[in-house]
Amino acid sequence: MKKTISGVTVECISGDIASQKDVTAVVNAANARLQPGGGVAGALHRAAGPGLEEEGRPLAPIRPGEAVITGAHNLPNDYVIHCLGPVYGVDRPEETLLADCYRNALRLAEENSIDSVAFPSLSTGAFGYPMEEAANVAFKTIKNIIPGLRSVRLIRFVLFGSDALEIHEQAMAEIF
Ligand code: AR6
């Protein structure tokens, strides 16, 4: 599914965040220490190589809702934007903190003149955020930010599996 608003295309695809060859920046569902972990962080660090962890070390720790940017090392992109999503039921208010992740990631993209960004579904794996709720927060936040974007022209959600894709397509259809 794809929609274009104010010149910015938002799309949902099923795929692997570590193999998005045609986007300038990919977003990592990071841990506070910016170290390799499971899920998205594991996939990105494996593909990027040890340089990603080395570059992240002096930037860590980060707080829930915060985002930092590094190079992409052996990934097929120019940048990785690392976001620490809230742990559902622990880091509160989780809706605000999750929205902060999307806002801060897109702010860093703009500051670095990035034209295309791929997001995973932040916080919906190990951090336990219900996916429907998280998708609503993500699209509402992005919808509000879009009119102010000057560099970013493509925002892609890369979802793991058909259920995740369907949930995001439904949220996107309702909100856009
Ligand atoms: N590409 C796209 N989406 C993926 C991929 C992938 N390769 N792998 C998993 N997902 P998670 P979080 C989906 O756990 O909840 C890590 O261990 C997954 O199905 O990666 O923010 C870090 O080190 C889920 O829907 O991120 C942190 O400690 C979504 O991506 C912690 O997990 C996010 O799952 C972060 O937890």
PDB file of N, CA and C in Angstrom, residues 86-161:
ATOM      1  N   PRO A  86       9.694   2.565  23.638  1.00  0.00           N
ATOM      2  CA  PRO A  86       9.317   2.246  25.017  1.00  0.00           C
ATOM      3  C   PRO A  86       9.038   0.758  25.191  1.00  0.00           C
ATOM      4  N   VAL A  87       9.375   0.240  26.365  1.00  0.00           N
ATOM      5  CA  VAL A  87       8.938  -1.110  26.744  1.00  0.00           C
ATOM      6  C   VAL A  87       7.495  -0.958  27.205  1.00  0.00           C
ATOM      7  N   TYR A  88       6.593  -1.688  26.561  1.00  0.00           N
ATOM      8  CA  TYR A  88       5.160  -1.523  26.842  1.00  0.00           C
ATOM      9  C   TYR A  88       4.854  -1.856  28.300  1.00  0.00           C
ATOM     10  N   GLY A  89       4.132  -0.936  28.960  1.00  0.00           N
ATOM     11  CA  GLY A  89       3.766  -1.157  30.356  1.00  0.00           C
ATOM     12  C   GLY A  89       4.851  -0.778  31.356  1.00  0.00           C
ATOM     13  N   VAL A  90       6.002  -0.367  30.860  1.00  0.00           N
ATOM     14  CA  VAL A  90       7.132  -0.026  31.749  1.00  0.00           C
ATOM     15  C   VAL A  90       7.559   1.433  31.553  1.00  0.00           C
ATOM     16  N   ASP A  91       7.866   1.794  30.322  1.00  0.00           N
ATOM     17  CA  ASP A  91       8.296   3.165  30.016  1.00  0.00           C
ATOM     18  C   ASP A  91       7.052   3.990  29.683  1.00  0.00           C
ATOM     19  N   ARG A  92       6.699   4.924  30.542  1.00  0.00           N
ATOM     20  CA  ARG A  92       5.438   5.656  30.373  1.00  0.00           C
ATOM     21  C   ARG A  92       5.643   7.148  30.235  1.00  0.00           C
ATOM     22  N   PRO A  93       4.747   7.881  29.551  1.00  0.00           N
ATOM     23  CA  PRO A  93       3.606   7.338  28.807  1.00  0.00           C
ATOM     24  C   PRO A  93       4.068   6.742  27.473  1.00  0.00           C
ATOM     25  N   GLU A  94       3.734   5.505  27.230  1.00  0.00           N
ATOM     26  CA  GLU A  94       4.321   4.810  26.078  1.00  0.00           C
ATOM     27  C   GLU A  94       3.940   5.422  24.723  1.00  0.00           C
ATOM     28  N   GLU A  95       2.694   5.967  24.666  1.00  0.00           N
ATOM     29  CA  GLU A  95       2.272   6.543  23.384  1.00  0.00           C
ATOM     30  C   GLU A  95       3.146   7.753  23.018  1.00  0.00           C
ATOM     31  N   THR A  96       3.405   8.596  24.024  1.00  0.00           N
ATOM     32  CA  THR A  96       4.246   9.784  23.800  1.00  0.00           C
ATOM     33  C   THR A  96       5.666   9.370  23.435  1.00  0.00           C
ATOM     34  N   LEU A  97       6.180   8.382  24.150  1.00  0.00           N
ATOM     35  CA  LEU A  97       7.565   7.959  23.897  1.00  0.00           C
ATOM     36  C   LEU A  97       7.703   7.312  22.523  1.00  0.00           C
ATOM     37  N   LEU A  98       6.687   6.548  22.098  1.00  0.00           N
ATOM     38  CA  LEU A  98       6.757   5.937  20.763  1.00  0.00           C
ATOM     39  C   LEU A  98       6.654   7.023  19.690  1.00  0.00           C
ATOM     40  N   ALA A  99       5.750   7.986  19.894  1.00  0.00           N
ATOM     41  CA  ALA A  99       5.634   9.103  18.950  1.00  0.00           C
ATOM     42  C   ALA A  99       6.948   9.887  18.886  1.00  0.00           C
ATOM     43  N   ASP A 100       7.604  10.075  20.041  1.00  0.00           N
ATOM     44  CA  ASP A 100       8.902  10.767  20.069  1.00  0.00           C
ATOM     45  C   ASP A 100       9.922  10.058  19.172  1.00  0.00           C
ATOM     46  N   CYS A 101       9.898   8.736  19.165  1.00  0.00           N
ATOM     47  CA  CYS A 101      10.839   7.981  18.305  1.00  0.00           C
ATOM     48  C   CYS A 101      10.658   8.395  16.844  1.00  0.00           C
ATOM     49  N   TYR A 102       9.415   8.390  16.375  1.00  0.00           N
ATOM     50  CA  TYR A 102       9.164   8.737  14.966  1.00  0.00           C
ATOM     51  C   TYR A 102       9.521  10.194  14.691  1.00  0.00           C
ATOM     52  N   ARG A 103       9.143  11.080  15.622  1.00  0.00           N
ATOM     53  CA  ARG A 103       9.461  12.514  15.469  1.00  0.00           C
ATOM     54  C   ARG A 103      10.974  12.737  15.439  1.00  0.00           C
ATOM     55  N   ASN A 104      11.680  12.135  16.387  1.00  0.00           N
ATOM     56  CA  ASN A 104      13.135  12.357  16.469  1.00  0.00           C
ATOM     57  C   ASN A 104      13.868  11.725  15.285  1.00  0.00           C
ATOM     58  N   ALA A 105      13.395  10.564  14.837  1.00  0.00           N
ATOM     59  CA  ALA A 105      14.030   9.923  13.676  1.00  0.00           C
ATOM     60  C   ALA A 105      13.872  10.811  12.438  1.00  0.00           C
ATOM     61  N   LEU A 106      12.677  11.351  12.240  1.00  0.00           N
ATOM     62  CA  LEU A 106      12.453  12.188  11.047  1.00  0.00           C
ATOM     63  C   LEU A 106      13.156  13.538  11.174  1.00  0.00           C
ATOM     64  N   ARG A 107      13.302  14.042  12.401  1.00  0.00           N
ATOM     65  CA  ARG A 107      14.085  15.278  12.606  1.00  0.00           C
ATOM     66  C   ARG A 107      15.545  15.042  12.199  1.00  0.00           C
ATOM     67  N   LEU A 108      16.113  13.917  12.611  1.00  0.00           N
ATOM     68  CA  LEU A 108      17.503  13.617  12.234  1.00  0.00           C
ATOM     69  C   LEU A 108      17.627  13.428  10.723  1.00  0.00           C
ATOM     70  N   ALA A 109      16.628  12.818  10.121  1.00  0.00           N
ATOM     71  CA  ALA A 109      16.653  12.644   8.658  1.00  0.00           C
ATOM     72  C   ALA A 109      16.679  14.014   7.972  1.00  0.00           C
ATOM     73  N   GLU A 110      15.833  14.913   8.437  1.00  0.00           N
ATOM     74  CA  GLU A 110      15.802  16.260   7.850  1.00  0.00           C
ATOM     75  C   GLU A 110      17.136  16.984   8.049  1.00  0.00           C
ATOM     76  N   GLU A 111      17.690  16.886   9.256  1.00  0.00           N
ATOM     77  CA  GLU A 111      18.958  17.575   9.559  1.00  0.00           C
ATOM     78  C   GLU A 111      20.104  17.064   8.692  1.00  0.00           C
ATOM     79  N   ASN A 112      19.977  15.826   8.217  1.00  0.00           N
ATOM     80  CA  ASN A 112      21.030  15.232   7.392  1.00  0.00           C
ATOM     81  C   ASN A 112      20.646  15.174   5.910  1.00  0.00           C
ATOM     82  N   SER A 113      19.625  15.938   5.516  1.00  0.00           N
ATOM     83  CA  SER A 113      19.172  16.018   4.123  1.00  0.00           C
ATOM     84  C   SER A 113      18.884  14.650   3.509  1.00  0.00           C
ATOM     85  N   ILE A 114      18.283  13.783   4.303  1.00  0.00           N
ATOM     86  CA  ILE A 114      17.971  12.422   3.850  1.00  0.00           C
ATOM     87  C   ILE A 114      16.620  12.427   3.134  1.00  0.00           C
ATOM     88  N   ASP A 115      16.560  11.744   1.982  1.00  0.00           N
ATOM     89  CA  ASP A 115      15.334  11.771   1.182  1.00  0.00           C
ATOM     90  C   ASP A 115      14.416  10.575   1.416  1.00  0.00           C
ATOM     91  N   SER A 116      14.958   9.471   1.948  1.00  0.00           N
ATOM     92  CA  SER A 116      14.135   8.267   2.093  1.00  0.00           C
ATOM     93  C   SER A 116      14.530   7.509   3.356  1.00  0.00           C
ATOM     94  N   VAL A 117      13.511   7.085   4.110  1.00  0.00           N
ATOM     95  CA  VAL A 117      13.726   6.430   5.410  1.00  0.00           C
ATOM     96  C   VAL A 117      12.852   5.187   5.499  1.00  0.00           C
ATOM     97  N   ALA A 118      13.439   4.078   5.946  1.00  0.00           N
ATOM     98  CA  ALA A 118      12.656   2.856   6.178  1.00  0.00           C
ATOM     99  C   ALA A 118      12.595   2.574   7.669  1.00  0.00           C
ATOM    100  N   PHE A 119      11.381   2.423   8.192  1.00  0.00           N
ATOM    101  CA  PHE A 119      11.143   2.124   9.606  1.00  0.00           C
ATOM    102  C   PHE A 119      10.694   0.668   9.764  1.00  0.00           C
ATOM    103  N   PRO A 120      11.121   0.023  10.847  1.00  0.00           N
ATOM    104  CA  PRO A 120      10.435  -1.204  11.259  1.00  0.00           C
ATOM    105  C   PRO A 120       9.280  -0.790  12.171  1.00  0.00           C
ATOM    106  N   SER A 121       8.531  -1.744  12.660  1.00  0.00           N
ATOM    107  CA  SER A 121       7.447  -1.448  13.586  1.00  0.00           C
ATOM    108  C   SER A 121       8.040  -1.394  14.998  1.00  0.00           C
ATOM    109  N   LEU A 122       8.489  -0.183  15.386  1.00  0.00           N
ATOM    110  CA  LEU A 122       9.235  -0.002  16.640  1.00  0.00           C
ATOM    111  C   LEU A 122       8.447  -0.486  17.857  1.00  0.00           C
ATOM    112  N   SER A 123       9.123  -1.112  18.767  1.00  0.00           N
ATOM    113  CA  SER A 123       8.581  -1.568  20.075  1.00  0.00           C
ATOM    114  C   SER A 123       7.640  -2.765  20.009  1.00  0.00           C
ATOM    115  N   THR A 124       7.316  -3.277  18.815  1.00  0.00           N
ATOM    116  CA  THR A 124       6.263  -4.325  18.738  1.00  0.00           C
ATOM    117  C   THR A 124       6.797  -5.752  18.804  1.00  0.00           C
ATOM    118  N   GLY A 125       8.099  -5.909  19.046  1.00  0.00           N
ATOM    119  CA  GLY A 125       8.674  -7.251  19.200  1.00  0.00           C
ATOM    120  C   GLY A 125       8.995  -7.499  20.655  1.00  0.00           C
ATOM    121  N   ALA A 126      10.268  -7.499  20.985  1.00  0.00           N
ATOM    122  CA  ALA A 126      10.725  -7.765  22.352  1.00  0.00           C
ATOM    123  C   ALA A 126      10.117  -6.784  23.361  1.00  0.00           C
ATOM    124  N   PHE A 127       9.787  -5.560  22.935  1.00  0.00           N
ATOM    125  CA  PHE A 127       9.269  -4.553  23.859  1.00  0.00           C
ATOM    126  C   PHE A 127       7.753  -4.629  24.067  1.00  0.00           C
ATOM    127  N   GLY A 128       7.066  -5.528  23.338  1.00  0.00           N
ATOM    128  CA  GLY A 128       5.700  -5.913  23.676  1.00  0.00           C
ATOM    129  C   GLY A 128       4.567  -4.940  23.391  1.00  0.00           C
ATOM    130  N   TYR A 129       4.808  -3.914  22.574  1.00  0.00           N
ATOM    131  CA  TYR A 129       3.744  -2.930  22.271  1.00  0.00           C
ATOM    132  C   TYR A 129       2.738  -3.600  21.322  1.00  0.00           C
ATOM    133  N   PRO A 130       1.444  -3.623  21.654  1.00  0.00           N
ATOM    134  CA  PRO A 130       0.475  -4.230  20.733  1.00  0.00           C
ATOM    135  C   PRO A 130       0.541  -3.550  19.364  1.00  0.00           C
ATOM    136  N   MET A 131       0.582  -4.364  18.322  1.00  0.00           N
ATOM    137  CA  MET A 131       0.907  -3.800  17.005  1.00  0.00           C
ATOM    138  C   MET A 131      -0.149  -2.827  16.471  1.00  0.00           C
ATOM    139  N   GLU A 132      -1.438  -3.118  16.696  1.00  0.00           N
ATOM    140  CA  GLU A 132      -2.472  -2.187  16.194  1.00  0.00           C
ATOM    141  C   GLU A 132      -2.281  -0.815  16.828  1.00  0.00           C
ATOM    142  N   GLU A 133      -2.076  -0.808  18.137  1.00  0.00           N
ATOM    143  CA  GLU A 133      -1.887   0.466  18.861  1.00  0.00           C
ATOM    144  C   GLU A 133      -0.636   1.188  18.369  1.00  0.00           C
ATOM    145  N   ALA A 134       0.425   0.444  18.208  1.00  0.00           N
ATOM    146  CA  ALA A 134       1.692   1.049  17.776  1.00  0.00           C
ATOM    147  C   ALA A 134       1.565   1.619  16.362  1.00  0.00           C
ATOM    148  N   ALA A 135       0.866   0.890  15.491  1.00  0.00           N
ATOM    149  CA  ALA A 135       0.701   1.352  14.103  1.00  0.00           C
ATOM    150  C   ALA A 135      -0.108   2.646  14.075  1.00  0.00           C
ATOM    151  N   ASN A 136      -1.132   2.736  14.929  1.00  0.00           N
ATOM    152  CA  ASN A 136      -1.925   3.970  14.995  1.00  0.00           C
ATOM    153  C   ASN A 136      -1.077   5.154  15.448  1.00  0.00           C
ATOM    154  N   VAL A 137      -0.267   4.944  16.477  1.00  0.00           N
ATOM    155  CA  VAL A 137       0.615   6.010  16.965  1.00  0.00           C
ATOM    156  C   VAL A 137       1.575   6.435  15.852  1.00  0.00           C
ATOM    157  N   ALA A 138       2.146   5.452  15.177  1.00  0.00           N
ATOM    158  CA  ALA A 138       3.143   5.748  14.128  1.00  0.00           C
ATOM    159  C   ALA A 138       2.525   6.592  13.007  1.00  0.00           C
ATOM    160  N   PHE A 139       1.384   6.170  12.495  1.00  0.00           N
ATOM    161  CA  PHE A 139       0.802   6.889  11.344  1.00  0.00           C
ATOM    162  C   PHE A 139       0.238   8.252  11.746  1.00  0.00           C
ATOM    163  N   LYS A 140      -0.344   8.345  12.945  1.00  0.00           N
ATOM    164  CA  LYS A 140      -0.851   9.657  13.389  1.00  0.00           C
ATOM    165  C   LYS A 140       0.304  10.646  13.527  1.00  0.00           C
ATOM    166  N   THR A 141       1.399  10.181  14.086  1.00  0.00           N
ATOM    167  CA  THR A 141       2.560  11.054  14.292  1.00  0.00           C
ATOM    168  C   THR A 141       3.127  11.500  12.940  1.00  0.00           C
ATOM    169  N   ILE A 142       3.270  10.544  12.050  1.00  0.00           N
ATOM    170  CA  ILE A 142       3.851  10.851  10.740  1.00  0.00           C
ATOM    171  C   ILE A 142       2.945  11.799   9.947  1.00  0.00           C
ATOM    172  N   LYS A 143       1.647  11.577  10.051  1.00  0.00           N
ATOM    173  CA  LYS A 143       0.700  12.444   9.332  1.00  0.00           C
ATOM    174  C   LYS A 143       0.874  13.903   9.762  1.00  0.00           C
ATOM    175  N   ASN A 144       1.080  14.113  11.056  1.00  0.00           N
ATOM    176  CA  ASN A 144       1.270  15.481  11.565  1.00  0.00           C
ATOM    177  C   ASN A 144       2.593  16.089  11.123  1.00  0.00           C
ATOM    178  N   ILE A 145       3.602  15.268  10.963  1.00  0.00           N
ATOM    179  CA  ILE A 145       4.943  15.760  10.633  1.00  0.00           C
ATOM    180  C   ILE A 145       5.087  16.055   9.142  1.00  0.00           C
ATOM    181  N   ILE A 146       4.400  15.291   8.324  1.00  0.00           N
ATOM    182  CA  ILE A 146       4.600  15.363   6.867  1.00  0.00           C
ATOM    183  C   ILE A 146       4.585  16.781   6.279  1.00  0.00           C
ATOM    184  N   PRO A 147       3.616  17.634   6.653  1.00  0.00           N
ATOM    185  CA  PRO A 147       3.601  18.968   6.023  1.00  0.00           C
ATOM    186  C   PRO A 147       4.874  19.776   6.262  1.00  0.00           C
ATOM    187  N   GLY A 148       5.622  19.478   7.314  1.00  0.00           N
ATOM    188  CA  GLY A 148       6.849  20.228   7.619  1.00  0.00           C
ATOM    189  C   GLY A 148       8.112  19.618   7.028  1.00  0.00           C
ATOM    190  N   LEU A 149       7.988  18.482   6.352  1.00  0.00           N
ATOM    191  CA  LEU A 149       9.198  17.834   5.816  1.00  0.00           C
ATOM    192  C   LEU A 149       9.674  18.535   4.551  1.00  0.00           C
ATOM    193  N   ARG A 150      10.989  18.739   4.476  1.00  0.00           N
ATOM    194  CA  ARG A 150      11.575  19.380   3.298  1.00  0.00           C
ATOM    195  C   ARG A 150      12.469  18.443   2.500  1.00  0.00           C
ATOM    196  N   SER A 151      13.164  17.518   3.191  1.00  0.00           N
ATOM    197  CA  SER A 151      14.082  16.586   2.522  1.00  0.00           C
ATOM    198  C   SER A 151      13.448  15.218   2.302  1.00  0.00           C
ATOM    199  N   VAL A 152      12.793  14.724   3.323  1.00  0.00           N
ATOM    200  CA  VAL A 152      12.263  13.354   3.252  1.00  0.00           C
ATOM    201  C   VAL A 152      11.096  13.303   2.263  1.00  0.00           C
ATOM    202  N   ARG A 153      11.216  12.403   1.298  1.00  0.00           N
ATOM    203  CA  ARG A 153      10.175  12.246   0.286  1.00  0.00           C
ATOM    204  C   ARG A 153       9.573  10.852   0.270  1.00  0.00           C
ATOM    205  N   LEU A 154      10.244   9.908   0.968  1.00  0.00           N
ATOM    206  CA  LEU A 154       9.706   8.539   1.056  1.00  0.00           C
ATOM    207  C   LEU A 154       9.865   8.023   2.482  1.00  0.00           C
ATOM    208  N   ILE A 155       8.753   7.566   3.053  1.00  0.00           N
ATOM    209  CA  ILE A 155       8.763   6.904   4.362  1.00  0.00           C
ATOM    210  C   ILE A 155       8.202   5.502   4.145  1.00  0.00           C
ATOM    211  N   ARG A 156       9.034   4.518   4.377  1.00  0.00           N
ATOM    212  CA  ARG A 156       8.621   3.122   4.132  1.00  0.00           C
ATOM    213  C   ARG A 156       8.548   2.368   5.453  1.00  0.00           C
ATOM    214  N   PHE A 157       7.466   1.642   5.650  1.00  0.00           N
ATOM    215  CA  PHE A 157       7.377   0.719   6.786  1.00  0.00           C
ATOM    216  C   PHE A 157       7.692  -0.678   6.259  1.00  0.00           C
ATOM    217  N   VAL A 158       8.705  -1.287   6.860  1.00  0.00           N
ATOM    218  CA  VAL A 158       9.104  -2.639   6.442  1.00  0.00           C
ATOM    219  C   VAL A 158       8.627  -3.600   7.521  1.00  0.00           C
ATOM    220  N   LEU A 159       7.640  -4.396   7.172  1.00  0.00           N
ATOM    221  CA  LEU A 159       6.980  -5.255   8.160  1.00  0.00           C
ATOM    222  C   LEU A 159       7.392  -6.702   7.976  1.00  0.00           C
ATOM    223  N   PHE A 160       7.471  -7.362   9.113  1.00  0.00           N
ATOM    224  CA  PHE A 160       7.920  -8.749   9.127  1.00  0.00           C
ATOM    225  C   PHE A 160       6.696  -9.653   9.069  1.00  0.00           C
ATOM    226  N   GLY A 161       6.339 -10.140   7.881  1.00  0.00           N
ATOM    227  CA  GLY A 161       5.241 -11.099   7.752  1.00  0.00           C
ATOM    228  C   GLY A 161       3.936 -10.457   7.333  1.00  0.00           C
TER     229      GLY A 161
END
